[in-house]
């Protein structure tokens, strides 16, 4: 049986603020298998990015801290690594592509210099050899005239090209896990598709797994093997991409699905947004944190927090009091009623 590449167990990451303790990640557990594309989706503030930062132990300090849990990467608990070993792990075995490449890249160094620096810092290569490798990587990710572009600066690159350069930097050392945090943010639809195509090609080229952080369910649909839906720092639902998209068992997941445009949607059909706003992570509502926004909530939802339960024989789980009912689906009349609002 194949062992997980990454196992996150009961992760809790909190931030101390003037208003109180923000439980950004609150008891999250999941596994990522080798070469798998594992997507984490949810609204802004659901805990997606903090989960990714926690995996690399990059939570901003002193306000933020991982208060409990385990992050096991290839039999090593990342949270127990000495600082120098952790530094060697980052950028080598686990890499992160940040959502804003313009701020992630240093404006005073050429793009080629910054990619070459990865080889020099982690592999001890000379300047010429490192530069040659950087040019080859830029060509690999589809940047035209890579030798010329390697001498240019981040501001001379378009948004899509900067993201390609970030991907090139990420895969320089043949990592085992690529964490992509909103890699298609602020890019048009055509460029989004190209960036995802490059990521998937790098996955095949280097046999890497991908943790994809995004709020765009359209991006996830065609690339993910499994999907984890987060809400208020917790796991709302998790399963294969097909299960989550075609058989969602949590009202929040269903709400996300009805909030996006579909290719088979008729022009006269209106999108159905989730009512209300996400709760404050300092003062969460009692019971299920989604119940104030849920059209299907009953009394028990405001009183008891629902544990994650299996809802299919294939491993799909959901945190809802009613998710295990085989006949539980959103009422058709309620769908129609919400559409008329």
CSV table of C-alpha atoms in Angstrom, one decimal:
chain,number,residue,atom,x,y,z
A,1,UNK,CA,0.0,0.0,0.0
A,2,UNK,CA,1.3,3.4,-1.0
A,3,UNK,CA,2.2,5.6,1.9
A,4,UNK,CA,1.0,9.3,2.1
A,5,UNK,CA,3.6,11.8,1.0
A,6,UNK,CA,2.1,14.3,3.6
A,7,UNK,CA,-0.1,13.7,6.6
A,8,UNK,CA,-1.6,16.6,8.5
A,9,UNK,CA,-3.2,15.5,11.8
A,10,UNK,CA,-5.4,17.7,14.0
A,11,UNK,CA,-3.6,20.9,12.9
A,12,UNK,CA,-4.5,24.0,14.9
A,13,UNK,CA,-3.0,27.4,14.0
A,14,UNK,CA,-4.0,30.4,16.0
A,15,UNK,CA,-3.3,34.2,15.9
A,16,UNK,CA,-3.3,36.5,18.9
A,17,UNK,CA,-5.1,39.8,18.0
A,18,UNK,CA,-6.5,42.7,19.9
A,19,UNK,CA,-10.0,41.3,19.5
A,20,UNK,CA,-9.0,37.9,20.8
A,21,UNK,CA,-7.6,34.6,19.5
A,22,UNK,CA,-8.3,33.9,15.8
A,23,UNK,CA,-8.6,30.1,15.2
A,24,UNK,CA,-7.5,30.3,11.6
A,25,UNK,CA,-7.0,26.5,11.4
A,26,UNK,CA,-8.9,24.5,13.9
A,27,UNK,CA,-8.5,20.7,14.0
A,28,UNK,CA,-7.7,20.1,10.3
A,29,UNK,CA,-6.6,16.6,9.1
A,30,UNK,CA,-5.8,15.3,5.6
A,31,UNK,CA,-3.3,13.3,3.6
A,32,UNK,CA,-1.7,13.9,0.2
A,33,UNK,CA,-0.5,10.9,-1.8
A,34,UNK,CA,2.6,11.0,-4.1
A,35,UNK,CA,1.8,12.7,-7.5
A,36,UNK,CA,-1.7,13.6,-6.4
A,37,UNK,CA,-3.4,16.9,-7.0
A,38,UNK,CA,-5.1,17.8,-3.8
A,39,UNK,CA,-7.2,21.0,-3.9
A,40,UNK,CA,-8.3,23.1,-0.9
A,41,UNK,CA,-11.2,25.4,-1.6
A,42,UNK,CA,-13.4,27.8,0.3
A,43,UNK,CA,-14.2,31.5,0.7
A,44,UNK,CA,-11.6,34.1,1.7
A,45,UNK,CA,-10.8,33.6,5.4
A,46,UNK,CA,-11.7,30.0,5.5
A,47,UNK,CA,-8.1,28.9,6.5
A,48,UNK,CA,-6.8,27.7,3.2
A,49,UNK,CA,-3.6,29.8,3.0
A,50,UNK,CA,-2.8,29.5,6.7
A,51,UNK,CA,-3.0,25.7,6.3
A,52,UNK,CA,-0.5,25.9,3.4
A,53,UNK,CA,1.8,28.2,5.5
A,54,UNK,CA,1.6,25.8,8.4
A,55,UNK,CA,2.8,22.9,6.3
A,56,UNK,CA,6.1,24.8,5.8
A,57,UNK,CA,6.1,26.2,9.3
A,58,UNK,CA,5.9,29.7,7.8
A,59,UNK,CA,3.1,31.1,10.0
A,60,UNK,CA,3.9,34.8,10.7
A,61,UNK,CA,5.3,35.2,14.2
A,62,UNK,CA,4.9,36.3,17.0
A,63,UNK,CA,1.2,36.7,16.5
A,64,UNK,CA,0.7,33.4,14.8
A,65,UNK,CA,1.6,30.0,16.2
A,66,UNK,CA,0.9,26.3,15.6
A,67,UNK,CA,-0.6,25.3,18.9
A,68,UNK,CA,-1.0,21.6,18.3
A,69,UNK,CA,-1.0,18.9,15.7
A,70,UNK,CA,1.4,16.9,13.5
A,71,UNK,CA,2.7,17.6,10.0
A,72,UNK,CA,4.4,14.4,8.8
A,73,UNK,CA,6.3,14.6,5.5
A,74,UNK,CA,8.0,11.4,4.4
A,75,UNK,CA,8.1,10.1,7.9
A,76,UNK,CA,9.5,13.4,9.3
A,77,UNK,CA,7.5,15.7,11.6
A,78,UNK,CA,8.1,19.1,10.1
A,79,UNK,CA,7.2,20.8,13.4
A,80,UNK,CA,10.1,19.1,15.2
A,81,UNK,CA,12.8,19.8,12.7
A,82,UNK,CA,15.7,22.1,13.7
A,83,UNK,CA,15.8,25.4,11.9
A,84,UNK,CA,18.6,24.5,9.5
A,85,UNK,CA,17.0,21.2,8.4
A,86,UNK,CA,13.7,23.0,8.0
A,87,UNK,CA,15.4,25.6,5.8
A,88,UNK,CA,16.9,22.9,3.6
A,89,UNK,CA,13.5,21.2,3.3
A,90,UNK,CA,11.9,24.4,2.0
A,91,UNK,CA,12.7,25.1,-1.6
A,92,UNK,CA,14.1,21.6,-2.0
A,93,UNK,CA,11.6,18.8,-1.2
A,94,UNK,CA,8.6,21.1,-0.5
A,95,UNK,CA,8.1,24.4,-2.5
A,96,UNK,CA,5.5,27.1,-2.4
A,97,UNK,CA,4.2,29.2,-5.3
A,98,UNK,CA,2.8,32.4,-3.7
A,99,UNK,CA,-0.4,34.1,-5.1
A,100,UNK,CA,1.3,37.4,-6.1
A,101,UNK,CA,4.4,36.7,-8.1
A,102,UNK,CA,5.2,40.4,-8.5
A,103,UNK,CA,5.8,40.8,-4.7
A,104,UNK,CA,7.3,37.3,-4.4
A,105,UNK,CA,10.0,38.1,-6.9
A,106,UNK,CA,12.8,40.6,-5.9
A,107,UNK,CA,12.5,43.7,-8.2
A,108,UNK,CA,16.2,44.5,-8.1
A,109,UNK,CA,17.5,41.2,-9.4
A,110,UNK,CA,16.9,39.7,-12.9
A,111,UNK,CA,14.5,36.7,-13.1
A,112,UNK,CA,17.3,34.4,-14.3
A,113,UNK,CA,19.5,35.5,-11.3
A,114,UNK,CA,16.7,34.6,-8.9
A,115,UNK,CA,16.1,31.2,-10.4
A,116,UNK,CA,19.9,30.5,-10.6
A,117,UNK,CA,20.2,31.4,-6.9
A,118,UNK,CA,18.1,28.3,-6.0
A,119,UNK,CA,20.8,26.1,-7.6
A,120,UNK,CA,23.6,28.0,-6.0
A,121,UNK,CA,22.1,28.0,-2.5
A,122,UNK,CA,20.9,24.3,-2.4
A,123,UNK,CA,23.3,22.6,-4.9
A,124,UNK,CA,26.4,24.7,-4.7
A,125,UNK,CA,26.6,25.2,-8.5
A,126,UNK,CA,28.8,27.9,-10.1
A,127,UNK,CA,27.4,31.1,-11.5
A,128,UNK,CA,27.5,30.0,-15.2
A,129,UNK,CA,26.1,26.5,-14.7
A,130,UNK,CA,23.3,27.8,-12.4
A,131,UNK,CA,22.4,30.5,-15.0
A,132,UNK,CA,22.4,27.8,-17.8
A,133,UNK,CA,20.0,25.7,-15.7
A,134,UNK,CA,17.7,28.7,-15.1
A,135,UNK,CA,17.5,29.4,-18.8
A,136,UNK,CA,16.5,25.8,-19.5
A,137,UNK,CA,13.8,26.0,-16.8
A,138,UNK,CA,12.3,29.1,-18.3
A,139,UNK,CA,12.2,27.3,-21.7
A,140,UNK,CA,10.6,24.3,-20.0
A,141,UNK,CA,7.7,26.4,-18.6
A,142,UNK,CA,7.0,27.9,-22.0
A,143,UNK,CA,8.7,31.4,-21.8
A,144,UNK,CA,9.8,32.5,-25.3
A,145,UNK,CA,13.4,33.6,-25.8
A,146,UNK,CA,14.4,32.3,-22.4
A,147,UNK,CA,18.0,33.4,-22.7
A,148,UNK,CA,17.0,37.1,-23.2
A,149,UNK,CA,14.2,36.9,-20.7
A,150,UNK,CA,16.5,35.5,-18.0
A,151,UNK,CA,18.4,38.8,-18.1
A,152,UNK,CA,15.2,40.9,-17.6
A,153,UNK,CA,13.5,42.0,-14.4
A,154,UNK,CA,10.1,41.1,-12.9
A,155,UNK,CA,8.5,44.3,-13.9
A,156,UNK,CA,9.3,43.5,-17.6
A,157,UNK,CA,7.3,40.3,-17.4
A,158,UNK,CA,3.5,40.0,-17.8
A,159,UNK,CA,1.5,38.5,-14.9
A,160,UNK,CA,1.3,35.1,-16.7
A,161,UNK,CA,5.0,35.1,-17.4
A,162,UNK,CA,5.9,36.0,-13.8
A,163,UNK,CA,3.8,33.1,-12.6
A,164,UNK,CA,5.6,30.8,-15.1
A,165,UNK,CA,8.9,32.1,-13.7
A,166,UNK,CA,7.7,31.3,-10.1
A,167,UNK,CA,6.8,27.8,-11.3
A,168,UNK,CA,10.3,27.4,-12.8
A,169,UNK,CA,11.9,28.5,-9.6
A,170,UNK,CA,9.7,26.0,-7.6
A,171,UNK,CA,10.5,23.0,-9.7
A,172,UNK,CA,14.3,23.8,-10.0
A,173,UNK,CA,15.3,21.1,-7.5
A,174,UNK,CA,12.8,18.4,-8.5
A,175,UNK,CA,10.5,18.8,-5.4
A,176,UNK,CA,8.2,16.1,-4.1
A,177,UNK,CA,5.4,18.6,-3.1
A,178,UNK,CA,4.4,21.8,-4.8
A,179,UNK,CA,2.1,24.1,-2.8
A,180,UNK,CA,0.4,26.5,-5.2
A,181,UNK,CA,-1.5,29.3,-3.4
A,182,UNK,CA,-4.0,30.9,-5.7
A,183,UNK,CA,-1.7,30.5,-8.7
A,184,UNK,CA,-4.2,32.0,-11.2
A,185,UNK,CA,-5.4,35.0,-9.2
A,186,UNK,CA,-5.7,38.2,-11.3
A,187,UNK,CA,-5.1,36.4,-14.5
A,188,UNK,CA,-7.6,36.2,-17.4
A,189,UNK,CA,-9.3,32.9,-18.1
A,190,UNK,CA,-7.0,32.0,-21.0
A,191,UNK,CA,-3.8,32.6,-19.0
A,192,UNK,CA,-5.4,30.7,-16.1
A,193,UNK,CA,-5.8,27.6,-18.2
A,194,UNK,CA,-2.2,27.9,-19.5
A,195,UNK,CA,-0.8,28.2,-15.9
A,196,UNK,CA,-2.7,25.2,-14.8
A,197,UNK,CA,-1.5,23.3,-17.9
A,198,UNK,CA,2.1,24.2,-17.0
A,199,UNK,CA,1.6,23.1,-13.4
A,200,UNK,CA,0.3,19.7,-14.5
A,201,UNK,CA,3.1,19.3,-17.0
A,202,UNK,CA,5.6,20.0,-14.2
A,203,UNK,CA,3.8,17.4,-12.0
A,204,UNK,CA,4.3,14.8,-14.7
A,205,UNK,CA,7.9,15.9,-15.5
A,206,UNK,CA,9.1,15.7,-11.9
A,207,UNK,CA,6.6,13.2,-10.3
A,208,UNK,CA,5.5,15.8,-7.8
A,209,UNK,CA,2.3,16.1,-5.8
A,210,UNK,CA,0.4,19.4,-5.9
A,211,UNK,CA,-1.5,21.1,-3.1
A,212,UNK,CA,-3.7,23.6,-4.9
A,213,UNK,CA,-5.2,26.4,-2.8
A,214,UNK,CA,-8.0,28.3,-4.5
A,215,UNK,CA,-11.4,29.8,-4.2
A,216,UNK,CA,-12.1,29.2,-7.9
A,217,UNK,CA,-14.0,25.9,-8.2
A,218,UNK,CA,-13.8,26.2,-12.0
A,219,UNK,CA,-10.0,25.9,-11.8
A,220,UNK,CA,-10.2,22.8,-9.6
A,221,UNK,CA,-12.8,20.9,-11.7
A,222,UNK,CA,-10.4,19.8,-14.4
A,223,UNK,CA,-7.2,19.2,-12.5
A,224,UNK,CA,-7.8,17.9,-8.9
A,225,UNK,CA,-7.9,14.2,-7.8
A,226,UNK,CA,-9.4,15.1,-4.4
A,227,UNK,CA,-10.9,18.2,-2.9
A,228,UNK,CA,-11.1,19.5,0.6
A,229,UNK,CA,-13.7,22.2,1.3
A,230,UNK,CA,-12.9,24.5,4.3
A,231,UNK,CA,-15.2,26.8,6.3
A,232,UNK,CA,-14.3,28.8,9.3
A,233,UNK,CA,-11.0,27.1,9.8
A,234,UNK,CA,-12.5,23.6,9.7
A,235,UNK,CA,-13.0,20.8,7.1
A,236,UNK,CA,-16.6,21.0,5.8
A,237,UNK,CA,-16.3,18.2,3.3
A,238,UNK,CA,-13.6,16.1,1.6
A,239,UNK,CA,-13.7,13.5,-1.2
A,240,UNK,CA,-12.7,12.8,-4.8
A,241,UNK,CA,-13.3,15.6,-7.3
A,242,UNK,CA,-16.2,13.7,-8.8
A,243,UNK,CA,-17.9,13.1,-5.4
A,244,UNK,CA,-17.6,16.7,-4.3
A,245,UNK,CA,-18.7,18.2,-7.6
A,246,UNK,CA,-21.5,15.8,-8.5
A,247,UNK,CA,-22.6,14.6,-5.1
A,248,UNK,CA,-21.9,17.3,-2.5
A,249,UNK,CA,-23.1,16.4,0.9
A,250,UNK,CA,-22.6,19.6,2.8
A,251,UNK,CA,-24.9,22.6,2.4
A,252,UNK,CA,-21.8,24.9,2.1
A,253,UNK,CA,-20.3,22.8,-0.7
A,254,UNK,CA,-23.7,22.9,-2.5
A,255,UNK,CA,-23.8,26.7,-2.0
A,256,UNK,CA,-20.4,27.1,-3.6
A,257,UNK,CA,-21.5,25.0,-6.6
A,258,UNK,CA,-24.6,27.1,-7.2
A,259,UNK,CA,-22.5,30.3,-7.0
A,260,UNK,CA,-20.4,29.6,-10.1
A,261,UNK,CA,-21.2,29.7,-13.8
A,262,UNK,CA,-21.5,26.4,-15.5
A,263,UNK,CA,-20.9,25.7,-19.2
A,264,UNK,CA,-24.4,24.0,-19.5
A,265,UNK,CA,-26.2,26.9,-17.7
A,266,UNK,CA,-28.9,28.7,-19.7
A,267,UNK,CA,-28.6,32.5,-20.0
A,268,UNK,CA,-31.9,33.0,-18.1
A,269,UNK,CA,-30.7,30.9,-15.1
A,270,UNK,CA,-29.5,33.1,-12.3
A,271,UNK,CA,-26.5,32.3,-10.0
A,272,UNK,CA,-27.6,31.5,-6.5
A,273,UNK,CA,-25.2,33.1,-4.0
A,274,UNK,CA,-24.7,31.9,-0.4
A,275,UNK,CA,-26.6,34.4,1.8
A,276,UNK,CA,-24.8,36.3,4.6
A,277,UNK,CA,-21.0,36.5,5.2
A,278,UNK,CA,-18.4,34.2,6.8
A,279,UNK,CA,-18.4,34.4,10.6
A,280,UNK,CA,-15.8,36.0,12.8
A,281,UNK,CA,-13.1,33.5,13.7
A,282,UNK,CA,-12.8,35.2,17.1
A,283,UNK,CA,-16.4,34.7,18.0
A,284,UNK,CA,-17.8,31.7,16.1
A,285,UNK,CA,-21.5,30.8,16.4
A,286,UNK,CA,-22.5,27.9,18.5
A,287,UNK,CA,-23.0,24.5,16.9
A,288,UNK,CA,-22.2,24.3,13.2
A,289,UNK,CA,-20.4,27.5,12.2
A,290,UNK,CA,-22.3,27.5,8.9
A,291,UNK,CA,-25.8,27.3,10.4
A,292,UNK,CA,-26.6,31.1,10.4
A,293,UNK,CA,-26.2,31.0,6.6
A,294,UNK,CA,-27.7,27.6,5.9
A,295,UNK,CA,-31.1,27.2,4.4
A,296,UNK,CA,-31.5,23.7,5.7
A,297,UNK,CA,-30.5,24.3,9.4
A,298,UNK,CA,-32.6,22.8,12.2
A,299,UNK,CA,-32.4,23.3,15.9
A,300,UNK,CA,-29.6,20.7,16.4
A,301,UNK,CA,-27.4,22.7,14.0
A,302,UNK,CA,-27.2,25.7,16.4
A,303,UNK,CA,-26.6,23.4,19.4
A,304,UNK,CA,-24.1,20.7,18.5
A,305,UNK,CA,-21.1,20.8,16.2
A,306,UNK,CA,-21.3,18.0,13.7
A,307,UNK,CA,-18.3,15.7,13.5
A,308,UNK,CA,-16.8,14.7,10.2
A,309,UNK,CA,-18.6,11.5,9.1
A,310,UNK,CA,-18.2,9.1,6.2
A,311,UNK,CA,-21.0,9.8,3.7
A,312,UNK,CA,-20.0,7.3,0.9
A,313,UNK,CA,-18.2,4.0,0.6
A,314,UNK,CA,-15.4,5.6,-1.3
A,315,UNK,CA,-14.0,7.8,1.5
A,316,UNK,CA,-16.1,11.0,1.1
A,317,UNK,CA,-16.6,12.7,4.5
A,318,UNK,CA,-18.7,15.7,5.5
A,319,UNK,CA,-19.4,17.7,8.7
A,320,UNK,CA,-23.2,18.0,8.6
A,321,UNK,CA,-25.8,16.4,10.9
A,322,UNK,CA,-27.8,15.3,7.8
A,323,UNK,CA,-25.1,14.4,5.4
A,324,UNK,CA,-25.4,10.6,6.1
A,325,UNK,CA,-29.0,10.5,5.0
A,326,UNK,CA,-29.0,8.8,1.6
A,327,UNK,CA,-32.0,10.8,0.4
A,328,UNK,CA,-30.7,14.1,1.6
A,329,UNK,CA,-30.7,16.7,-1.2
A,330,UNK,CA,-31.6,20.4,-1.3
A,331,UNK,CA,-35.4,20.8,-1.7
A,332,UNK,CA,-36.3,21.7,-5.3
A,333,UNK,CA,-38.7,24.4,-4.1
A,334,UNK,CA,-36.1,26.0,-2.0
A,335,UNK,CA,-33.7,26.2,-5.0
A,336,UNK,CA,-36.5,27.8,-7.0
A,337,UNK,CA,-37.2,30.2,-4.2
A,338,UNK,CA,-33.6,31.3,-3.8
A,339,UNK,CA,-33.3,31.8,-7.5
A,340,UNK,CA,-36.2,34.3,-7.4
A,341,UNK,CA,-34.6,36.5,-4.8
